[in-house]
Short mmCIF file of C-alpha atoms and ligand atoms in Angstrom, two decimals:
data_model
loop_
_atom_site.label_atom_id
_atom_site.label_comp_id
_atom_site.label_asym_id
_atom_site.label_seq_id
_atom_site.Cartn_x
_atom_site.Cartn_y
_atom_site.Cartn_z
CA UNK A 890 49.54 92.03 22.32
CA UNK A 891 46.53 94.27 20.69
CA UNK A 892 46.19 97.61 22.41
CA UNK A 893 43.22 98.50 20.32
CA UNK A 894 40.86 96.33 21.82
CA UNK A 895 41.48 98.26 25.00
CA UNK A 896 39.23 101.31 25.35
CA UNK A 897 41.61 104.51 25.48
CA UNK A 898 41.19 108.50 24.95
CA UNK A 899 44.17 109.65 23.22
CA UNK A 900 45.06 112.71 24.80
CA UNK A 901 49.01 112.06 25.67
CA UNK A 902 51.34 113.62 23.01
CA UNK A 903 53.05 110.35 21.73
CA UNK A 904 55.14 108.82 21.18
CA UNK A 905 57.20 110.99 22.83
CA UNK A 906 61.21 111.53 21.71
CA UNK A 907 64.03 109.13 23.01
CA UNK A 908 67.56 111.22 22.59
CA UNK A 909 70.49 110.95 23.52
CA UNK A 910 72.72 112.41 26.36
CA UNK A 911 75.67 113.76 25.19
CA UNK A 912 77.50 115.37 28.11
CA UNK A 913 75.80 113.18 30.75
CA UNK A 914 77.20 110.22 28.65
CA UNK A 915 80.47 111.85 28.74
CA UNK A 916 80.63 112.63 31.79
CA UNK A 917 79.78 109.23 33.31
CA UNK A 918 81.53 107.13 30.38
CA UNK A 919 77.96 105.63 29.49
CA UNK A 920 76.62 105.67 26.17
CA UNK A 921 72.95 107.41 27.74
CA UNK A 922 70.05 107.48 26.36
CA UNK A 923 66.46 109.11 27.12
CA UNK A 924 63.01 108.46 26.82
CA UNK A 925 60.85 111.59 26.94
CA UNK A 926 58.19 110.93 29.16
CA UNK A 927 58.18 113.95 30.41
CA UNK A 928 56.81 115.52 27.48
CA UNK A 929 53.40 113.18 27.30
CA UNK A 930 50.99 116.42 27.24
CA UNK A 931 48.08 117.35 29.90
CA UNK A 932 49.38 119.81 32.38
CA UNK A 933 53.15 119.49 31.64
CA UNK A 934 52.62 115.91 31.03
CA UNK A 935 54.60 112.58 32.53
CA UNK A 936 53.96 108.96 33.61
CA UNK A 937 50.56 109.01 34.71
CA UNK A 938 49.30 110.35 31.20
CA UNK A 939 50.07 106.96 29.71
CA UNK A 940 47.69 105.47 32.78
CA UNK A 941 45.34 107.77 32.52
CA UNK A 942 44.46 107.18 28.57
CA UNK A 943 43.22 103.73 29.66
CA UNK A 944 41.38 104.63 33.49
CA UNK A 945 39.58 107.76 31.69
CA UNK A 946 38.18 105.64 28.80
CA UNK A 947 37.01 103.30 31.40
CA UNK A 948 35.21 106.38 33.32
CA UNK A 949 33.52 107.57 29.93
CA UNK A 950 32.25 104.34 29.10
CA UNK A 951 30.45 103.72 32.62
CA UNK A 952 29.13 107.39 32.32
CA UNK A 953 31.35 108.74 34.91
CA UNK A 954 30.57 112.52 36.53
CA UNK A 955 33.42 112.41 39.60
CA UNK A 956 36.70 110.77 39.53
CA UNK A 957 38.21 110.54 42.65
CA UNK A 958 41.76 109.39 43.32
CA UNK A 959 44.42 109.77 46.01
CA UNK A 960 47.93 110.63 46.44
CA UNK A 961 50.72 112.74 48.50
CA UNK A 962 50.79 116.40 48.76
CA UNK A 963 52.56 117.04 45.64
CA UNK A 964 51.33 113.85 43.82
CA UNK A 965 51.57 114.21 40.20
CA UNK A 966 48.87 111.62 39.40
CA UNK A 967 46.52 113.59 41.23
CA UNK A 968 47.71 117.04 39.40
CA UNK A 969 47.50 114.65 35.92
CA UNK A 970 43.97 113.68 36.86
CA UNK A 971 42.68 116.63 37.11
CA UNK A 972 43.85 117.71 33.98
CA UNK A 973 41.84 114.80 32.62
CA UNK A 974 38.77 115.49 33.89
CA UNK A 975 38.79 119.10 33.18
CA UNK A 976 39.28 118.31 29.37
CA UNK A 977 36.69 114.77 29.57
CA UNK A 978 34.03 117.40 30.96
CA UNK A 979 34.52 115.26 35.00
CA UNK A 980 34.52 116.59 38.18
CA UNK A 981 37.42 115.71 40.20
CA UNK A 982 37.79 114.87 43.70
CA UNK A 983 41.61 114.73 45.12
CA UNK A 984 42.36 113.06 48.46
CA UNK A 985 45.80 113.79 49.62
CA UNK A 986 47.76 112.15 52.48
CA UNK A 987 50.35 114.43 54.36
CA UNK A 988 53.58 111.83 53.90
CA UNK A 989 56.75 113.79 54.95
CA UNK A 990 55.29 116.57 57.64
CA UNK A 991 56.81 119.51 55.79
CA UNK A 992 55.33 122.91 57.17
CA UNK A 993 57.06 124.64 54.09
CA UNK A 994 54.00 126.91 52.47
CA UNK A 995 55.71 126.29 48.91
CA UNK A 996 55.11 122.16 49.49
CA UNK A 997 51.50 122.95 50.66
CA UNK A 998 50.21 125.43 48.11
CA UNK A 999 52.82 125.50 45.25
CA UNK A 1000 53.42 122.97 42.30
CA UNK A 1001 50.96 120.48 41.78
CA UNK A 1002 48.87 121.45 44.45
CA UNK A 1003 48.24 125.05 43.41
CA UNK A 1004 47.78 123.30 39.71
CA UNK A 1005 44.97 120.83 41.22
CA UNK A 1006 42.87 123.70 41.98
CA UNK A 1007 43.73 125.94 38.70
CA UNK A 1008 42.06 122.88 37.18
CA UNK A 1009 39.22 123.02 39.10
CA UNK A 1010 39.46 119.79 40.95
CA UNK A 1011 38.02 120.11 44.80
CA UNK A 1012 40.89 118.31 47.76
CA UNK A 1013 41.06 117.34 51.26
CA UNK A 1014 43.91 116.51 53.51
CA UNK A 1015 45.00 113.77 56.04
CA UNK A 1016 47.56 112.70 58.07
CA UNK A 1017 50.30 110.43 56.75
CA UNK A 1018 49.18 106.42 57.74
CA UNK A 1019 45.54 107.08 57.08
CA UNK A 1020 44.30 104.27 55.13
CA UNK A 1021 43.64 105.96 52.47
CA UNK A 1022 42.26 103.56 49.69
CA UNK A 1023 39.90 102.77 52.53
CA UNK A 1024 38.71 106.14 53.17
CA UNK A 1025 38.14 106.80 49.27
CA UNK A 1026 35.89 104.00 48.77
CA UNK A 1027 34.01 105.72 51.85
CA UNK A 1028 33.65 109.43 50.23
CA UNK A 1029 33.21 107.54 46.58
CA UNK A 1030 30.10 105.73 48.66
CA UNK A 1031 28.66 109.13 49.87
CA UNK A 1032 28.71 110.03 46.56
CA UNK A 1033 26.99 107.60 44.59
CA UNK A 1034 24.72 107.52 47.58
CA UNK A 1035 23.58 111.39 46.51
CA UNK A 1036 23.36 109.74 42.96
CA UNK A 1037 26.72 110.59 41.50
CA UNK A 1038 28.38 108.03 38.89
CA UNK A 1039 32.01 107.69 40.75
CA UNK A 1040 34.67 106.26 39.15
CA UNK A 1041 37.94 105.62 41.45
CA UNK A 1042 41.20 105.46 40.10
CA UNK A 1043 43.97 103.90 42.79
CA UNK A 1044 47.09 106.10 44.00
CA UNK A 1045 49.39 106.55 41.01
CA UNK A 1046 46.84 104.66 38.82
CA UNK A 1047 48.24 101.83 39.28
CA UNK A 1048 46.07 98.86 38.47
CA UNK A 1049 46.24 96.47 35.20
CA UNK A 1050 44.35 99.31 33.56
CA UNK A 1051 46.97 102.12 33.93
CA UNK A 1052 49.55 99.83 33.33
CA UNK A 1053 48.31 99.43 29.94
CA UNK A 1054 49.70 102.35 29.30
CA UNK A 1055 53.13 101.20 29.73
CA UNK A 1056 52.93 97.68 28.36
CA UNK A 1057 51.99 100.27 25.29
CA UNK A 1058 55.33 102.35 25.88
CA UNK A 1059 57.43 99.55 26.01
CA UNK A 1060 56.54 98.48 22.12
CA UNK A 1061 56.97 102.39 21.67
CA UNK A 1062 60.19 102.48 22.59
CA UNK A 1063 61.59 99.18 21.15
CA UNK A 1064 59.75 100.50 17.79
CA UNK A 1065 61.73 103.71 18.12
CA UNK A 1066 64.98 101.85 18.77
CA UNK A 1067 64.46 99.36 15.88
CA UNK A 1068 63.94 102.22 13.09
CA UNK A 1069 67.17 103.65 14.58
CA UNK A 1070 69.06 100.77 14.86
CA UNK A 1071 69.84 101.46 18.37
CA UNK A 1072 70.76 98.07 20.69
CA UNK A 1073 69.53 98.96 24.19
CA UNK A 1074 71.13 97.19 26.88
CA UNK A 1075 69.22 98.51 29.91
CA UNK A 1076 66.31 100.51 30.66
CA UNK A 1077 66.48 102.48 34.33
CA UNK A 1078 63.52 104.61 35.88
CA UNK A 1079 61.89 105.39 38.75
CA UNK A 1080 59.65 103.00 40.51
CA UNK A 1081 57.00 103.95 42.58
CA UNK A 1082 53.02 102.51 43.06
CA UNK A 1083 54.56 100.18 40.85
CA UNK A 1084 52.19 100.55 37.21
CA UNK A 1085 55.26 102.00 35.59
CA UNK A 1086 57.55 98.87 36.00
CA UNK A 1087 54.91 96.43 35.89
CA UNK A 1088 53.37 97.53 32.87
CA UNK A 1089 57.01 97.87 31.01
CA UNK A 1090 57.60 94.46 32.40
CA UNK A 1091 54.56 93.69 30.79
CA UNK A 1092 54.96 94.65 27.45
CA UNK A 1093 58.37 93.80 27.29
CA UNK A 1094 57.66 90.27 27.97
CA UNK A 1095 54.57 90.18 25.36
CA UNK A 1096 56.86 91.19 22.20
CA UNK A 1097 60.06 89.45 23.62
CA UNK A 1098 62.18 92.57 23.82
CA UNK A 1099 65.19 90.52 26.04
CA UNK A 1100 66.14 94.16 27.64
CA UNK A 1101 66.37 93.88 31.26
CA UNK A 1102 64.50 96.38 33.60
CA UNK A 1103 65.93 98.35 36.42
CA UNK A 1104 63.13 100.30 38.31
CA UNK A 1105 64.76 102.67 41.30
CA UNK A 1106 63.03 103.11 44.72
CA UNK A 1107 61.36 105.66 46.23
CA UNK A 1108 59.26 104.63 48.81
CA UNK A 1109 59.06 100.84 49.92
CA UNK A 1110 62.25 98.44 50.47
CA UNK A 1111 63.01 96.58 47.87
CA UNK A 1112 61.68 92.83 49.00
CA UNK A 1113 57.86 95.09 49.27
CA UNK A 1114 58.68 96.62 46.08
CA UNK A 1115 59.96 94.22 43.90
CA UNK A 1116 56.49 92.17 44.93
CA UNK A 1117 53.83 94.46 43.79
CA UNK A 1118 55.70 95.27 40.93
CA UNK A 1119 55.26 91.66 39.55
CA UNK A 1120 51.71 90.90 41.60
CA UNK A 1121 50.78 93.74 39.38
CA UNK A 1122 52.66 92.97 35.91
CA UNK A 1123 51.03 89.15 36.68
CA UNK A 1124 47.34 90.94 36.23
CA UNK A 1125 48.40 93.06 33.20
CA UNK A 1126 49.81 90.37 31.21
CA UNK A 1127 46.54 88.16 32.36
CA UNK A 1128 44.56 91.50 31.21
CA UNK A 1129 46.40 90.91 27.86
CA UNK A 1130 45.78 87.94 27.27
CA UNK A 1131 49.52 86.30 27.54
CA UNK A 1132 48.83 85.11 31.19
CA UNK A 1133 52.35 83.26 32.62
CA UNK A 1134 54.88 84.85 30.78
CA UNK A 1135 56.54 86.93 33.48
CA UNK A 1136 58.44 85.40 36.03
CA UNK A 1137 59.63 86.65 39.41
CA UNK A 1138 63.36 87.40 37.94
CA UNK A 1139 61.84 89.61 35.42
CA UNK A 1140 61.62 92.42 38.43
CA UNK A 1141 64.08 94.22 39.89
CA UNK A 1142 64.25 97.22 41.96
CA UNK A 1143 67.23 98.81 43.44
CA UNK A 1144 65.86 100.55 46.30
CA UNK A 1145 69.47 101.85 48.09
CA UNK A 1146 68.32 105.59 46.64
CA UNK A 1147 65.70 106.17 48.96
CA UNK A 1148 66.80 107.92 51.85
CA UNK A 1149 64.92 108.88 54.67
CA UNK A 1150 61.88 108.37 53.07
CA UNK A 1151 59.40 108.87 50.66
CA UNK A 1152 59.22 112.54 49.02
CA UNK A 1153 62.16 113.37 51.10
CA UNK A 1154 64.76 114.21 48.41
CA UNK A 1155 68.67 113.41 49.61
CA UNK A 1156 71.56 115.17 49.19
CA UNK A 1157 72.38 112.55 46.31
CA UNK A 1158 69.10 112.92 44.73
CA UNK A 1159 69.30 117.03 44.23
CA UNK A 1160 73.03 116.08 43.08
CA UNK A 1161 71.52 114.22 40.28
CA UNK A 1162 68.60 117.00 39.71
CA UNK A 1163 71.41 119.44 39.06
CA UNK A 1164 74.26 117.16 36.88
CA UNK A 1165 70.24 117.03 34.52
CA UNK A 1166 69.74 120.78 34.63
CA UNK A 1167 73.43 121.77 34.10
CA UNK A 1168 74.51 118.99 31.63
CA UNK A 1169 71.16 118.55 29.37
CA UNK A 1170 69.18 121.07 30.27
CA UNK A 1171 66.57 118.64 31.54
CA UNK A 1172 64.47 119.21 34.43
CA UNK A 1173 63.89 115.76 36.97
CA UNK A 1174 61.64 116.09 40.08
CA UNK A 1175 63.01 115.61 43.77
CA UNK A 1176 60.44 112.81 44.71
CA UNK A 1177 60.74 110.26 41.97
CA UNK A 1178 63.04 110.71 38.75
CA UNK A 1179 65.84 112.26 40.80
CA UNK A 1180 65.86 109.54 43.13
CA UNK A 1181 66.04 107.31 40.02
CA UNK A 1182 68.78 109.74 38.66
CA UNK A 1183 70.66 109.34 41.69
CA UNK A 1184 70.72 105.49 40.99
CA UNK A 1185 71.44 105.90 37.49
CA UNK A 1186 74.39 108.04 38.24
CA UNK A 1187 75.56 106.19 41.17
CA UNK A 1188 75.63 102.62 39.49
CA UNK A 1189 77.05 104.28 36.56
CA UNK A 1190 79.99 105.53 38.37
CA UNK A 1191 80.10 102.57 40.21
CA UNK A 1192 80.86 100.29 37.03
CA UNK A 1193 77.59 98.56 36.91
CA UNK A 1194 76.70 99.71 33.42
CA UNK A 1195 80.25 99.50 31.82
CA UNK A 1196 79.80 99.22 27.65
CA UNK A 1197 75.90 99.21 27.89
CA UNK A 1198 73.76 101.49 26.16
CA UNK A 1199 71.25 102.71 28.96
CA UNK A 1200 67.73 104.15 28.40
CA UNK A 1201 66.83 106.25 31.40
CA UNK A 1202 62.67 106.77 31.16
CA UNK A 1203 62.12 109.80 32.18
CA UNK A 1204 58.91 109.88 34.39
CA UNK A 1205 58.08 113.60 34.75
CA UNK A 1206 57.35 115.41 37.79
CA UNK A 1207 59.31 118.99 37.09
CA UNK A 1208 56.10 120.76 38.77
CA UNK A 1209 56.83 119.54 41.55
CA UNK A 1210 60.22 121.45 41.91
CA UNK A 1211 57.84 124.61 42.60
CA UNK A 1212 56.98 122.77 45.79
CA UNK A 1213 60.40 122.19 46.89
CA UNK A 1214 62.32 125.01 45.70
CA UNK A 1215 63.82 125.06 49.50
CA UNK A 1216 65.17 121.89 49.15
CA UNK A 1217 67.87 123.66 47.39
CA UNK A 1218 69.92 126.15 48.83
CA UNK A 1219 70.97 128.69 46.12
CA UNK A 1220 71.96 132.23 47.22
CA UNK A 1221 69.50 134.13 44.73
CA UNK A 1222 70.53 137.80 44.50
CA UNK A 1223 68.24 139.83 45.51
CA UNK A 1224 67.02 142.23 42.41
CA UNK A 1225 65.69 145.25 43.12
CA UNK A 1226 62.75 147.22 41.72
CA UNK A 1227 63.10 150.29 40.30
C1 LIG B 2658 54.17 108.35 39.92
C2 LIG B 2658 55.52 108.71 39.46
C3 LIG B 2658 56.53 107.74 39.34
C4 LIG B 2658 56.36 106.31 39.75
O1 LIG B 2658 55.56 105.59 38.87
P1 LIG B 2658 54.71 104.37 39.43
O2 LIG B 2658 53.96 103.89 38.27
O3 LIG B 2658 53.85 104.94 40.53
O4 LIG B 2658 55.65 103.37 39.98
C5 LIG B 2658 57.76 108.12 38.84
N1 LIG B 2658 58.01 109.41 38.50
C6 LIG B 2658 57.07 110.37 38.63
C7 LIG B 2658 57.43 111.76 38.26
C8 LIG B 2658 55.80 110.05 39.11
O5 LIG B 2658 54.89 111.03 39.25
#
């Protein structure tokens, strides 16, 4: 595996830290570990950075003036996008598909929605169930029909391309544990689109890193999930040149952490947001690494991860708390002005 030969603009902030968790470790008898991918840079950073080094090259070097791309409300790839094309000199177009129904004005116009537009990027809105892949290609057509160069990057940018960017965190972080002399048992994130996973999968395969994979749902169930995650690692590690070496066992999701639904946190998954805040001071996000918090927390209390050392990748997605600050019921006290 030779990342170079892969065109990239290196804008994330890498690599990023991987630290321990002292109380949380404690406090679920776990020796816990974390990988900082919150902290990749470009509007508050996290997963979609990686991705988005590899898509945005690929949009410079066909001369591209629009990127368009897709996503729920308070989709962090879209909020990440637009980041990128403000600082790549783009235009960015955002379509966003209405997935849980919320009527809450914070989850409409706070977070990563009211950070879409501070970066300039233009949006439009439809109904959860559109087809919306479909209905991209159709707006990316009346584009280049008015003579715009469009480049289209899939929901979550997740395609062999943005999963480049995690076949490239994967050698990252077995690098990192290597100079520390750290023996990682487990890693545990958040699964979603799937890129994540399958490019981890990936790159762990390619330098024969023998560290099993746990990716936590938080959308599909797990028979839907566990298949695009390795539909998709198959294309990466044919995109790498090491076609074959990942097999179907190589993937597993836990998808038991889900709930209700997608971007509808549970009361297990703002459990897991606050045990973060309170014991480590770290802030997770109530669509995706709280959800894989929850499962991390659960199995670890459960006994699944007895005398392992566990990396949790964190994913990012804080932003998105300003979108779903009602989700938690805190009794603030009311401060008055003078
Ligand atoms: C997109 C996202 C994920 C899921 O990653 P995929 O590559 O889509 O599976 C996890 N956490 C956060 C914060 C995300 O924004």
């Amino acid at each position: 595996m030779h990342l170079a030969r892969f065109p990239r603009v290196r804008l994330a902030h890498l690599p990023t830290a991987l630290e321990r968790m002292p109380r949380l470790s404690e406090e679920l008898g776990v020796d816990l570990w974390i990988k900082r991918d919150d902290c990749t840079g470009m509007s508050s950073g996290g997963n979609k950075t990686r991705k988005l080094e590899f898509l945005m090259a690929e949009a410079q070097e066909m001369g591209a003036d629009l990127v368009m791309t897709q996503g729920a409300t308070q989709s962090n790839h879209a909020r990440q996008t637009a980041a990128f094309a403000a600082r790549l000199g783009m235009d960015c177009h955002i379509l966003l598909e209405d997935r849980t129904r919320s009527n809450d004005p914070n989850y409409n116009g706070s977070g990563n929605v009211f950070l879409n537009f501070l970066h300039g990027a233009t949006a439009e809105k439809h109904p959860g169930g559109t087809d919306m892949a479909a209905l991209m290609e159709e707006r990316a057509e009346e584009e280049r029909a008015k003579g715009r160069t469009v480049y289209v990057i899939p929901g979550g940018g997740s395609n062999a391309t943005g999963a480049l960017g995690y076949a490239a965190c994967a050698m990252e972080l077995v690098g990192q544990a290597d100079a520390m002399g750290l023996k990682i048992d487990r890693i545990v994130h958040a699964t979603g689109s799937s890129g994540t996973q399958a490019g981890l999968v990936a790159g762990l395969k390619a330098i024969n890193a023998q560290i099993p994979l746990l990716g936590i749902g938080t959308r599909a169930p797990q028979p839907k999930q566990e298949q695009m995650v390795y539909d998709l690692a198959v294309k990466t590690v044919e995109k790498l040149g090491c076609p074959g070496i990942v097999a179907r066992e190589d993937v597993m999701a836990n998808t038991d952490y889900v709930g209700e639904g997608y971007g509808l946190p549970t009361p297990g998954t703002i459990a897991a947001i606050e045990l973060f805040a309170r014991l480590e001071g770290i802030l997770l996000d109530p669509v995706y690494s709280g959800k894989g918090a929850d499962g991390l927390i659960d199995l670890a209390r459960k006994g699944t991860f007895e005398g392992e050392t566990v990396v949790f990748l964190h994913t990012g997605g804080s932003v998105g708390l300003f979108g779903y600050n009602n989700a938690f019921d805190y009794d603030t006290p009311a401060i008055a002005a003078e």
